[in-house]
Coordinates of C-alpha atoms in Angstrom, one line a residue:
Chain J
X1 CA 7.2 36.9 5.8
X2 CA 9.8 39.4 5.1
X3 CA 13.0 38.7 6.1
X4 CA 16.1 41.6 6.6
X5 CA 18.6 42.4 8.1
X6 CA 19.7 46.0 10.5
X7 CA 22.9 47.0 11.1
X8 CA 23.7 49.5 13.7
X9 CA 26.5 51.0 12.2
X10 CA 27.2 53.1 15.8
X11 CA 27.9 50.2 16.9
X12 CA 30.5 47.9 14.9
X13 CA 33.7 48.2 15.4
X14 CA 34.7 46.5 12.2
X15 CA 36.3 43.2 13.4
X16 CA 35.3 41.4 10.7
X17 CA 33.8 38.4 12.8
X18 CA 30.6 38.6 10.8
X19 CA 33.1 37.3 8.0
X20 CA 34.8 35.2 9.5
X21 CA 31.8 33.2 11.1
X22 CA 30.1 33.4 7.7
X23 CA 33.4 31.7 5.9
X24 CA 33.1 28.7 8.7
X25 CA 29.6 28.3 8.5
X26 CA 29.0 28.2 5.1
X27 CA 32.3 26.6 4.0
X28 CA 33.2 29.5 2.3
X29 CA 36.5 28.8 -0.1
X30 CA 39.7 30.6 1.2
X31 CA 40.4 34.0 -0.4
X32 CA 36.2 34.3 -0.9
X33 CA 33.6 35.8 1.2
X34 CA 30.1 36.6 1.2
X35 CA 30.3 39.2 3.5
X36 CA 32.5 42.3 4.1
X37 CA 33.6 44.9 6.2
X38 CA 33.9 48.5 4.2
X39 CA 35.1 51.6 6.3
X40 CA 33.6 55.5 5.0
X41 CA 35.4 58.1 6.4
X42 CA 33.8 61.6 6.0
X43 CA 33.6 64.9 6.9
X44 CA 37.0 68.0 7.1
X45 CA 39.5 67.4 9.5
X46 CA 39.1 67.8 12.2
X47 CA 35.4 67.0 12.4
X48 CA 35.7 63.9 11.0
X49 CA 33.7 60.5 11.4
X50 CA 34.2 56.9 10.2
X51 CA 31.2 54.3 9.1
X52 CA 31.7 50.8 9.5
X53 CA 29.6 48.6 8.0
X54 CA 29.6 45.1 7.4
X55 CA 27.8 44.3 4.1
X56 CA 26.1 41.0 1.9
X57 CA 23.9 40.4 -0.4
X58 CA 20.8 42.9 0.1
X59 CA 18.2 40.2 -0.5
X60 CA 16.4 43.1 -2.3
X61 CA 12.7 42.5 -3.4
X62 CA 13.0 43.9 -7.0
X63 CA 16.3 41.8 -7.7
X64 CA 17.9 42.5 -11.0
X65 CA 20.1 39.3 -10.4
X66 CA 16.6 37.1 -10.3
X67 CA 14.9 38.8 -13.3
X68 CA 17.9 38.4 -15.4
X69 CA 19.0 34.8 -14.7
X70 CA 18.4 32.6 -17.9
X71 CA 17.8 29.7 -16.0
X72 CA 16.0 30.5 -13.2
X73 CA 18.6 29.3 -11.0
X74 CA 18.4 32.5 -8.7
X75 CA 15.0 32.8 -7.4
X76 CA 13.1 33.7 -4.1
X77 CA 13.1 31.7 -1.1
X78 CA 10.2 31.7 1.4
X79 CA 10.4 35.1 3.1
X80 CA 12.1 36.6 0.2
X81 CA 15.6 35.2 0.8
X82 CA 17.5 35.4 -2.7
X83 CA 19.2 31.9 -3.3
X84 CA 21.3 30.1 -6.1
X85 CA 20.4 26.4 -7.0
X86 CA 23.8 25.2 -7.6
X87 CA 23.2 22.7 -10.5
X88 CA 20.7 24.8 -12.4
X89 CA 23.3 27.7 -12.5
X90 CA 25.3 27.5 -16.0
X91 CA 27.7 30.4 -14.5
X92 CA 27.0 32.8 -17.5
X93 CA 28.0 35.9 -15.0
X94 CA 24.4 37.7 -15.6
X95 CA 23.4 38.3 -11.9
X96 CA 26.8 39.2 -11.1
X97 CA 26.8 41.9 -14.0
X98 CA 23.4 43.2 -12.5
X99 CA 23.8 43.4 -8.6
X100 CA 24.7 46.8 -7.6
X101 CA 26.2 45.4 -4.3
X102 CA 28.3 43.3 -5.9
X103 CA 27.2 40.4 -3.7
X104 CA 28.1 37.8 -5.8
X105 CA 31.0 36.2 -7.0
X106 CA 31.8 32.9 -8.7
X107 CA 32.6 30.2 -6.8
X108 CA 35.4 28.3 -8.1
X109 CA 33.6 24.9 -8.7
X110 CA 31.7 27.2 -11.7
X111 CA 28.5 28.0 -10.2
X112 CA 27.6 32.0 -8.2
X113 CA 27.1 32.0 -4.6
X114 CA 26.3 34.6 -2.2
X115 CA 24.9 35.4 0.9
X116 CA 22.2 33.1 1.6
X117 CA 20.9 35.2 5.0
X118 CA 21.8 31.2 6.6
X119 CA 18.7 29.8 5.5
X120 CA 19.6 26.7 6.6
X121 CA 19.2 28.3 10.5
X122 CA 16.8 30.6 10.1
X123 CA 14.5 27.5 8.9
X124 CA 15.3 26.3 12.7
X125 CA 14.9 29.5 14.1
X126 CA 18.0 30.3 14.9
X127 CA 19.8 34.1 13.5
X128 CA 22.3 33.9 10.4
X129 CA 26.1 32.7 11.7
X130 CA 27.2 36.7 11.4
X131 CA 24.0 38.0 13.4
X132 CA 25.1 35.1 16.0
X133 CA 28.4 36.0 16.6
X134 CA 28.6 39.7 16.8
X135 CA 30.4 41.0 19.4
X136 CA 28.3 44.4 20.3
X137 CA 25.0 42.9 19.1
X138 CA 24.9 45.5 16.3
X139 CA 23.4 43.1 13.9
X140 CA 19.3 42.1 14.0
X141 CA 17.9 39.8 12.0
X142 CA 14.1 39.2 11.8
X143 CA 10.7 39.5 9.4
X144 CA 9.7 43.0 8.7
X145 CA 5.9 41.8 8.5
X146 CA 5.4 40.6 12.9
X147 CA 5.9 44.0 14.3
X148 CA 6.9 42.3 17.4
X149 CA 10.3 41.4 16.2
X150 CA 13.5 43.7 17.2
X151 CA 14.6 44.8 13.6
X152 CA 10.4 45.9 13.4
X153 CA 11.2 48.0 16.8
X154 CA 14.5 49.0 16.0
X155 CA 14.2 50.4 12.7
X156 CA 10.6 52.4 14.1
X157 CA 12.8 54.0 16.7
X158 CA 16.1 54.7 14.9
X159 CA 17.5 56.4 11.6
X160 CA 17.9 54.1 9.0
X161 CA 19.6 54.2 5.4
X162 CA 20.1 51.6 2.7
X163 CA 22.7 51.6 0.2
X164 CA 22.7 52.7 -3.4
X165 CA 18.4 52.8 -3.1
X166 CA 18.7 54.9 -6.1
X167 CA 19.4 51.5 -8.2
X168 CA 15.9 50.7 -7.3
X169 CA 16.3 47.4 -6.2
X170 CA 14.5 48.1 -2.8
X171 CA 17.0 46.5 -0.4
X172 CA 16.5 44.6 2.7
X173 CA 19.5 45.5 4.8
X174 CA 19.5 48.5 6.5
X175 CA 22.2 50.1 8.3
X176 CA 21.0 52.4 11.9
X177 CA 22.9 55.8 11.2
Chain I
X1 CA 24.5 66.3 3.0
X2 CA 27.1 63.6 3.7
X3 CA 30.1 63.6 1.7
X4 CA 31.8 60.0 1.7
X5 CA 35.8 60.8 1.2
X6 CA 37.0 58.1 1.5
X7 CA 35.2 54.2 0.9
X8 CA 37.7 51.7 1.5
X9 CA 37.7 49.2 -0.9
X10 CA 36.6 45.3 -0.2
X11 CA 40.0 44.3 -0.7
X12 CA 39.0 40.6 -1.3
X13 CA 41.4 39.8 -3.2
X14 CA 39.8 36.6 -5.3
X15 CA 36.7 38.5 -5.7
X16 CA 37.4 42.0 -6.0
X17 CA 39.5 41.3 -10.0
X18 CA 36.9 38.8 -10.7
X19 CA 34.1 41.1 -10.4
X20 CA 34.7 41.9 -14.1
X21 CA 33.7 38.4 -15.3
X22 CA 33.3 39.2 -18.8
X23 CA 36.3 38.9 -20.7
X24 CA 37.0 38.8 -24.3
X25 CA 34.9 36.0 -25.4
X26 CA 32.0 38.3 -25.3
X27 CA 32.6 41.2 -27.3
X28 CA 33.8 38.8 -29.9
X29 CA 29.7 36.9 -29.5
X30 CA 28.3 40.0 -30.1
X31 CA 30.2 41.1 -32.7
X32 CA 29.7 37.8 -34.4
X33 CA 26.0 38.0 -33.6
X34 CA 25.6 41.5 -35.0
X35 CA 27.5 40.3 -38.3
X36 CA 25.4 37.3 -38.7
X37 CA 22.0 39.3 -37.9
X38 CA 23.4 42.5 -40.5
X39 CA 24.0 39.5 -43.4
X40 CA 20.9 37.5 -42.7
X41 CA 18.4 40.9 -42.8
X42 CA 19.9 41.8 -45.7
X43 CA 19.9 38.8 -47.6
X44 CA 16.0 38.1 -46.1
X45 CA 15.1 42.0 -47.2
X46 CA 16.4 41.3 -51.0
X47 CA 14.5 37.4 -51.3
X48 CA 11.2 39.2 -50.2
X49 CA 12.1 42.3 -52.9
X50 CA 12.7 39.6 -55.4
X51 CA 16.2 40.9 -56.2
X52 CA 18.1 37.6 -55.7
X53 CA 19.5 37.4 -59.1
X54 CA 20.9 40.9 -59.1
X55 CA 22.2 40.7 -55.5
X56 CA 23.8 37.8 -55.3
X57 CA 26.8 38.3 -53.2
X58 CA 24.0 39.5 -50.5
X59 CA 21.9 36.7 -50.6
X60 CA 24.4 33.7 -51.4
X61 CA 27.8 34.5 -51.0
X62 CA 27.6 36.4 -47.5
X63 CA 25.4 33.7 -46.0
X64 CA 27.7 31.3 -46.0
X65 CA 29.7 33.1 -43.4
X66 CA 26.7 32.9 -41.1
X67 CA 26.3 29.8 -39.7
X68 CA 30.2 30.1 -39.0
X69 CA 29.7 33.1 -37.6
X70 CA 27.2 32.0 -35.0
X71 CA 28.7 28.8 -34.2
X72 CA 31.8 30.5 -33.3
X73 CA 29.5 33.0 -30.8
X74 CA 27.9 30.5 -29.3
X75 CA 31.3 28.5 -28.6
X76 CA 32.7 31.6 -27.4
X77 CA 29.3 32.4 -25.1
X78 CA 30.4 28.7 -24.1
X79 CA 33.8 29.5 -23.0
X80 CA 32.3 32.4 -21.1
X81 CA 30.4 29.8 -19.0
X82 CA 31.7 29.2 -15.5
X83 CA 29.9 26.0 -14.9
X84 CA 30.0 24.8 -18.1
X85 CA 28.8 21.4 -18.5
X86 CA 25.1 22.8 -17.1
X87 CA 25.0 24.8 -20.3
X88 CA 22.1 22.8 -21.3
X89 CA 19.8 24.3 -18.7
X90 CA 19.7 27.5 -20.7
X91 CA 16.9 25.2 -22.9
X92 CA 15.1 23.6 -20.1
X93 CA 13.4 26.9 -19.3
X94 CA 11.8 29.8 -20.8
X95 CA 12.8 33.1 -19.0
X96 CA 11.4 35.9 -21.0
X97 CA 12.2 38.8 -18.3
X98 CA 16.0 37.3 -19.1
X99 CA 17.6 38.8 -22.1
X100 CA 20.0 36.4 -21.4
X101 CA 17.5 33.6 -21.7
X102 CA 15.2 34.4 -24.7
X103 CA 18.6 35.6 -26.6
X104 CA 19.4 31.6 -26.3
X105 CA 16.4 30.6 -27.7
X106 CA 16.6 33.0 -30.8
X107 CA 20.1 31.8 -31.5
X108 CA 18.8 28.1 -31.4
X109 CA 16.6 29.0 -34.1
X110 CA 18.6 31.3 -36.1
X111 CA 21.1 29.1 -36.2
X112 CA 19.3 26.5 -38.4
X113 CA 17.7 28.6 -40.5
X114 CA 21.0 29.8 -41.3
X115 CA 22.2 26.9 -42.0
X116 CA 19.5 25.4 -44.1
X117 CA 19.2 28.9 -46.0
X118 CA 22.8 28.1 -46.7
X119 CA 22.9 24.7 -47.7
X120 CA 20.1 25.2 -50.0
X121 CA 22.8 27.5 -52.3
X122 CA 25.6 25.0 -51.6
X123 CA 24.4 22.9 -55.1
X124 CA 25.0 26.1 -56.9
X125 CA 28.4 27.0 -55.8
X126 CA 29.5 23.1 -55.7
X127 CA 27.8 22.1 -59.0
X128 CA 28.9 17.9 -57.8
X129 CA 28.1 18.3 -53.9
X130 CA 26.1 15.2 -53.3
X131 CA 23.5 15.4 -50.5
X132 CA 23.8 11.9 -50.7
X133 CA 20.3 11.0 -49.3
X134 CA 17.3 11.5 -51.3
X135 CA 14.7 13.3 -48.5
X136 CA 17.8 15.7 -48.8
X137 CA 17.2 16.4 -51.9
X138 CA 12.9 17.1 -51.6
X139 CA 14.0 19.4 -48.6
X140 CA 16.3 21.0 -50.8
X141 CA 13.5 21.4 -53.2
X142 CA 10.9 22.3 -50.8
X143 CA 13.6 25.2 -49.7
X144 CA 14.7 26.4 -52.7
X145 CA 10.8 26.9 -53.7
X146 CA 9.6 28.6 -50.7
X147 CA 12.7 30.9 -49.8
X148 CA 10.5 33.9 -50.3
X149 CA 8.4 32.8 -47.0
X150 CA 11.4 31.6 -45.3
X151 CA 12.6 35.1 -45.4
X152 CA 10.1 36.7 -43.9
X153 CA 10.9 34.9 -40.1
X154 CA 14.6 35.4 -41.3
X155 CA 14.2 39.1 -41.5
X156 CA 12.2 39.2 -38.5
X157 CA 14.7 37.0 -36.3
X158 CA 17.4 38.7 -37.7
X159 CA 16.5 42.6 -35.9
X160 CA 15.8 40.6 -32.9
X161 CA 19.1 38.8 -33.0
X162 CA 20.6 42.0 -33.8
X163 CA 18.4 43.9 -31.0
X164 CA 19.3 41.2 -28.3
X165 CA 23.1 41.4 -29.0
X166 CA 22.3 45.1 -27.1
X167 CA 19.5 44.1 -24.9
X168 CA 21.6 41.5 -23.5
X169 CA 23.9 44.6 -21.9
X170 CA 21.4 46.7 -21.0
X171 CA 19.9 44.5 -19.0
X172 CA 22.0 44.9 -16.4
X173 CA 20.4 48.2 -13.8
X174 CA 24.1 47.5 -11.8
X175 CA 25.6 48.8 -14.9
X176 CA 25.2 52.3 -15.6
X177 CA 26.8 52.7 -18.8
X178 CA 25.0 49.5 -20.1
X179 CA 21.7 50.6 -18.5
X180 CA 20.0 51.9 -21.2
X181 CA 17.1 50.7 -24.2
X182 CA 19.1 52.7 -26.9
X183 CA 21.8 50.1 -26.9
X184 CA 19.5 47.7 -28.4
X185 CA 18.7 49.6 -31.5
X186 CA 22.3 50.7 -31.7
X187 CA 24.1 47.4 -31.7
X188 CA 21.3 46.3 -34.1
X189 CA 22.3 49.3 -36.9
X190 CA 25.9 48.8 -35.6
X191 CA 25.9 44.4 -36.8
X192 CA 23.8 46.0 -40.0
X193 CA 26.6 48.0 -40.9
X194 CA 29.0 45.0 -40.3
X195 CA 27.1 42.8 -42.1
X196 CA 26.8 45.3 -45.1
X197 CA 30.7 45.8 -45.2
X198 CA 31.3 42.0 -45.3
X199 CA 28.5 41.7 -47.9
X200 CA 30.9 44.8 -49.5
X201 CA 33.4 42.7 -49.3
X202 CA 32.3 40.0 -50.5
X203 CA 30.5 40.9 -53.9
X204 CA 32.2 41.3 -57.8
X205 CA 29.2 43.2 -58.7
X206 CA 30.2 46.5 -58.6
X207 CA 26.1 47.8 -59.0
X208 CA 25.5 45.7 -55.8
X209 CA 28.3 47.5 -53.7
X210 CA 27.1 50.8 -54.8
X211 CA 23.8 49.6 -53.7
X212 CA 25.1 48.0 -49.7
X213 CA 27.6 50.9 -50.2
X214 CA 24.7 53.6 -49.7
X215 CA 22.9 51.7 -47.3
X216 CA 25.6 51.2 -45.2
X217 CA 26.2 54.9 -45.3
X218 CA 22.5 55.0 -43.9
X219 CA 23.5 52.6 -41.0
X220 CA 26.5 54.8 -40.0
X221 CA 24.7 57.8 -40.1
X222 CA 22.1 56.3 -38.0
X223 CA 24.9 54.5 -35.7
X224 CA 26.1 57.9 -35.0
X225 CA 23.2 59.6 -34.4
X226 CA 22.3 56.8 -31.7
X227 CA 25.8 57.1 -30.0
X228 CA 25.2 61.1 -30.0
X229 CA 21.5 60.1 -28.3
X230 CA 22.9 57.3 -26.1
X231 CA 25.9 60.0 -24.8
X232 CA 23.0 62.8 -24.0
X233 CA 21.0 60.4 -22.6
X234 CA 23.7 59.7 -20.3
X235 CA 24.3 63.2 -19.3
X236 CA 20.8 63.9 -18.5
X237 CA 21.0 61.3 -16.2
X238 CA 21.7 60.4 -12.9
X239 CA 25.4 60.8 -11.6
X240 CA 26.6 57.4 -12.3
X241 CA 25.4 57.9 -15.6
X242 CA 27.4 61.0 -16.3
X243 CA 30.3 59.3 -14.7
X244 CA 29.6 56.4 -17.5
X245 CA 29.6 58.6 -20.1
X246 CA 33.0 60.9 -18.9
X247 CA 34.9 57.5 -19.6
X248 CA 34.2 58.5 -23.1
X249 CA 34.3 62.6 -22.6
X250 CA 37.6 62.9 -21.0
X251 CA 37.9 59.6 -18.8
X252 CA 40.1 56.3 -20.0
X253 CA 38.0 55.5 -22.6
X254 CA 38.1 58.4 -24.7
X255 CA 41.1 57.8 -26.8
X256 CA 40.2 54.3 -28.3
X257 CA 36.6 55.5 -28.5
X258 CA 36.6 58.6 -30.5
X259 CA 39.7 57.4 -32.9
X260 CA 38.9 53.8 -33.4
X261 CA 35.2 53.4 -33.1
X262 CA 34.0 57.4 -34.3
X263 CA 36.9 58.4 -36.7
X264 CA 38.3 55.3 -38.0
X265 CA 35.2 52.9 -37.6
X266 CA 32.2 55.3 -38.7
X267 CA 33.2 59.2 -40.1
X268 CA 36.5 58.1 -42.4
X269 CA 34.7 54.9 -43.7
X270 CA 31.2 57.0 -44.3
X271 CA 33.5 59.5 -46.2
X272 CA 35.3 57.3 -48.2
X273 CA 31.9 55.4 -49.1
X274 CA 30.6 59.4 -50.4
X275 CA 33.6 60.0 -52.0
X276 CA 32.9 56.6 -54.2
X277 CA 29.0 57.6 -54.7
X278 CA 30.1 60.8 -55.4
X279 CA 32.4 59.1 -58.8
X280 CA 36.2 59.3 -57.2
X281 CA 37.7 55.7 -57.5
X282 CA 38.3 54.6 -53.7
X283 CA 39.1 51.0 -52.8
X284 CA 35.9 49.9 -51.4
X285 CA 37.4 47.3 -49.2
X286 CA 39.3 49.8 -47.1
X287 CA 36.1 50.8 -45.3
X288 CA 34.4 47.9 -45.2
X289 CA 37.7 46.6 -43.3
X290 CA 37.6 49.7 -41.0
X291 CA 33.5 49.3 -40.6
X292 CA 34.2 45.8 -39.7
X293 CA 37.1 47.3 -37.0
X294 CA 35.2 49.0 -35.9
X295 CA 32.4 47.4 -35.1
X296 CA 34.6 44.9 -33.4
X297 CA 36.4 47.6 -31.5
X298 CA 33.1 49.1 -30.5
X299 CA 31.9 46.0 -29.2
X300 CA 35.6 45.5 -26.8
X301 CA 34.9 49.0 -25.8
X302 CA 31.5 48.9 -24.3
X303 CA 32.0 45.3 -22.6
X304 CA 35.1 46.8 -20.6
X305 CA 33.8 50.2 -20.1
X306 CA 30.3 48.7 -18.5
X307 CA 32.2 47.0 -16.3
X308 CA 33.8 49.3 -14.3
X309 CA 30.5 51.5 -14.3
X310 CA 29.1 50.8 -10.9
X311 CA 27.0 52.0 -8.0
X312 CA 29.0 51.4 -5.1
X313 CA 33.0 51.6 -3.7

C-alpha cells in the first residue's frame, strides 16, 4: 500500500476549503494550518497564467524529517503515511529544519504536527476531510500500488509534476499540470 | 521552461515567522560544544604525549571550564525544546541515522568524563578540598593513575563531539546552506581553535602559548581553507546552493561574515599570532578574544543564514 495524493491544479480555484475542512476536522489551533493554498503566476503579460495549488505535507518515501528525528517520534504509518506520536516528540525542531515543504510547524502545546493524510478516515475508508470537501473534485486520494484506483488512472492519463523533486525526497503529492 | 514570477507566499501568519525555530540558544550549544571538544582534544592529545607537567594550563587549568561549558549547552539545547518535559525520550532510543540523536548520546558521555577528568585535578588546585567519602578517594586514585588510558576515548569523543556540533546542521537536505559533510570537519577545527584560544588564555607559561599559539595558527589556516572549500562547493552546486552561498558573496550576510568571522575572527588573529612567533611582543589575549568572537559569531551566522536557505516560496 502506497498512499498519495493528485491535485488537478486546472481545476482548483483556490477557495481554500481544503483548509478550512482540514482545521475542523483535525482541531487544528486558530492562526495554524496543515494545509495551504499558494498561487504561481507565470509567463509575460499578456500571455500570462496562474497555478493554484493547495499543498501539505508530501508524505514523501525518503523523508528527511523521519531519518532525522532523535526519538523516533516521526515514523511511517501503514501505507507510508508520515505521522508524529505526540508524547514521544521532545519538539527539538529537527524535522521542521529538514522538510523542504515546510509541512510542519509546532503546535503550541510543544509537540510538531502536520498533515496526517486523515488517517483516522482513511483507516475507515473514507478520503482525507480536504479530498471530501472539494468543490470541483480536483483532489484524489488513493494507493498508488491497486491500479484500479482513480489517482492510479488519473496520473497514467495526465501530466503530472511534484514539487521541489530535486530535494530528493520522492514525494507523494502530485499536482495534474 | 516555466518561469514561476511570482509564488505567493503562505501567509500563515503563526507559522510562516515560526518556520525559523532555531533561535539563539543554539549557536550558543554549538559554540559551547566546539569549546569543550577543542579543550578536551587537546588536553587528551598532551596526557597520551606525556607532556602534562609542561602543559599544564592545557590539561588542568582549561578543563575546568568544560563541564561548565557543556552543562550550559545542554540547558540551552533544553530551552530550545518545544515540548520540554519529554526531553528524556532523547535516551529511550538509539537513532543512529539522527545526528540529532547519537549527538545526545555523546554528550551524555562526555559530559562525565569531563567531569571526573576534572575533579581528579580539583585536590591539586584546592590543596584542603575534602571528597569527604572514602570510595571517593580510591576513584580518585584509580583516575589519577590511569589518565593516560582515559585519554585515549577522551580524544576520540572529543573530534566526534566536535564533528557532531557540524553534522547536527548538515543534516538537514531542506537546508541548502547547511546541506553539506564539510561543515562537520569545519566546526570541528573551528571549536579546536576556540578551545586553543581559551587554553591561550588561560596559561602563565609563556612556552606553552607559543606551543597552542602555533597550533592554533594550524587550525585557522585549516578553518579557512574549509570555508574556501565549503563556499566552492556551494557554487558548483545546484541553484539553491549558489543562492546559499550569495548570502555570503554579495547577499545579507556578507558584511558580518567577511569582517567578523574572516577578518576579525580568523586573518587579524592568525596575523597577530605570526607576528608573536615571528619575536614582536603582541598581547596574546587579543586574538585569543577575537578567535573566541569569532567562533561564536561564526556559529550565530550559520544558524540564521541556514534558515532562510530553502527550497520552496
Amino acid at each position: 500500500m502506497r498512499y498519495a495524493m493528485a491535485i488537478d491544479t486546472k481545476k482548483c480555484v483556490g477557495c481554500s476549503d481544503c483548509v478550512v475542512a482540514c482545521q475542523t476536522e483535525n482541531n487544528v489551533p486558530i492562526g495554524f494550518c496543515r494545509d495551504w493554498v499558494t498561487e504561481t503566476v507565470d509567463g509575460t503579460y499578456p500571455n500570462v497564467s496562474i497555478e493554484l495549488r493547495t499543498e501539505r505535507c508530501n508524505h514523501c518515501d525518503n523523508s528527511p524529517c523521519v531519518r532525522c528525528c532523535p526519538t523516533g517520534a516521526s515514523h511511517f504509518e501503514d501505507g507510508g503515511i508520515v505521522m508524529v506520536t505526540h508524547h514521544k516528540c521532545i519538539g527539538c525542531g529537527a524535522c521542521i529544519q529538514s522538510c523542504p515543504y515546510e509541512a510542519r510547524y509546532s503546535h503550541p502545546d510543544g509537540y510538531v504536527d502536520k498533515c496526517t493524510f486523515c488517517i483516522h478516515r482513511v483507516r475507515k475508508g473514507e478520503n482525507p476531510a480536504c479530498v471530501s470537501v472539494c468543490p470541483t473534485s480536483c483532489m484524489y486520494f488513493g494507493d498508488l500500488d491497486d491500479p484500479n484506483s482513480e489517482i492510479v488512472n488519473v496520473l497514467k492519463n495526465r501530466k503530472f509534476k511534484a514539487l521541489a523533486p530535486e530535494a530528493g525526497t520522492k514525494p507523494n503529492i502530485f499536482y495534474l499540470t | 521552461m516555466k518561469e514561476e514570477l511570482f509564488v505567493s507566499g503562505r501567509n500563515i501568519p503563526n507559522i510562516d515567522p515560526y518556520l525559523h525555530i532555531w533561535h539563539w540558544q543554539i549557536p550558543i550549544y554549538l559554540f559551547l560544544g566546539g569549546l569543550a571538544a577543542g579543550i578536551l582534544f587537546l588536553a587528551a592529545v598532551y596526557t597520551i604525549l606525556g607532556k602534562d607537567k609542561e602543559m599544564q594550563a592545557t590539561v588542568k587549568w582549561a578543563p575546568f571550564i568544560v563541564p561548565f561549558a557543556l552543562i550550559i549547552g545542554l540547558f540551552m539545547l533544553f530551552l530550545d525544546l518545544k515540548h520540554k518535559l519529554y526531553f528524556w525520550q532523547l535516551y529511550t532510543t538509539i537513532r543512529l541515522e539522527s545526528p540529532m540523536g547519537w549527538g545526545a548520546w555523546v554528550l551524555m558521555i562526555m559530559t562525565p568524563i569531563s567531569i571526573v577528568w576534572s575533579a581528579s585535578y580539583v585536590r591539586e588546585v584546592f590543596p584542603n578540598w575534602d571528597w569527604k567519602f572514602k570510595f571517593l578517594y580510591t576513584f580518585e586514585a584509580w583516575v589519577i593513575k590511569n589518565r593516560w588510558f582515559i585519554a585515549w576515548p577522551m580524544a576520540i569523543y572529543a573530534v566526534i563531539l566536535g564533528i557532531y556540533t557540524g553534522i547536527l546542521l548538515s543534516a538537514f537536505n531542506a537546508r541548502p546552506l547547511w546541506n553539506t559533510t564539510i561543515l562537520g570537519p569545519l566546526f570541528l577545527v573551528s571549536g579546536m581553535s576556540t578551545g586553543a584560544a581559551c587554553i591561550i588564555l588561560m596559561s602563565k607559561n609563556h612556552e606553552e602559548r607559543r606551543l597552542i599559539g602555533r597550533l592554533d595558527l594550524l587550525f585557522i589556516s585549516v578553518e579557512l581553507f574549509f570555508i574556501v572549500h565549503m563556499i566552492m562547493g556551494f557554487l558548483a552546486g545546484s541553484q539553491v546552493q549558489i543562492d546559499a552561498a550569495n548570502l555570503f558573496l554579495g547577499g545579507q550576510f556578507t558584511v558580518p561574515f567577511f569582517v567578523f568571522v574572516i577578518l576579525l575572527g580568523l586573518i587579524f588573529p592568525a596575523v597577530l599570532e605570526t607576528l608573536e612567533l615571528i619575536g614582536f611582543k603582541v598581547p596574546i589575549v587579543i586574538p585569543a578574544i577575537l578567535v573566541l568572537l569569532g567562533g561564536l559569531i561564526f556559529r550565530f551566522i550559520m544558524v540564521e543564514a541556514g534558515q532562510i536557505t530553502r527550497y520552496l516560496y
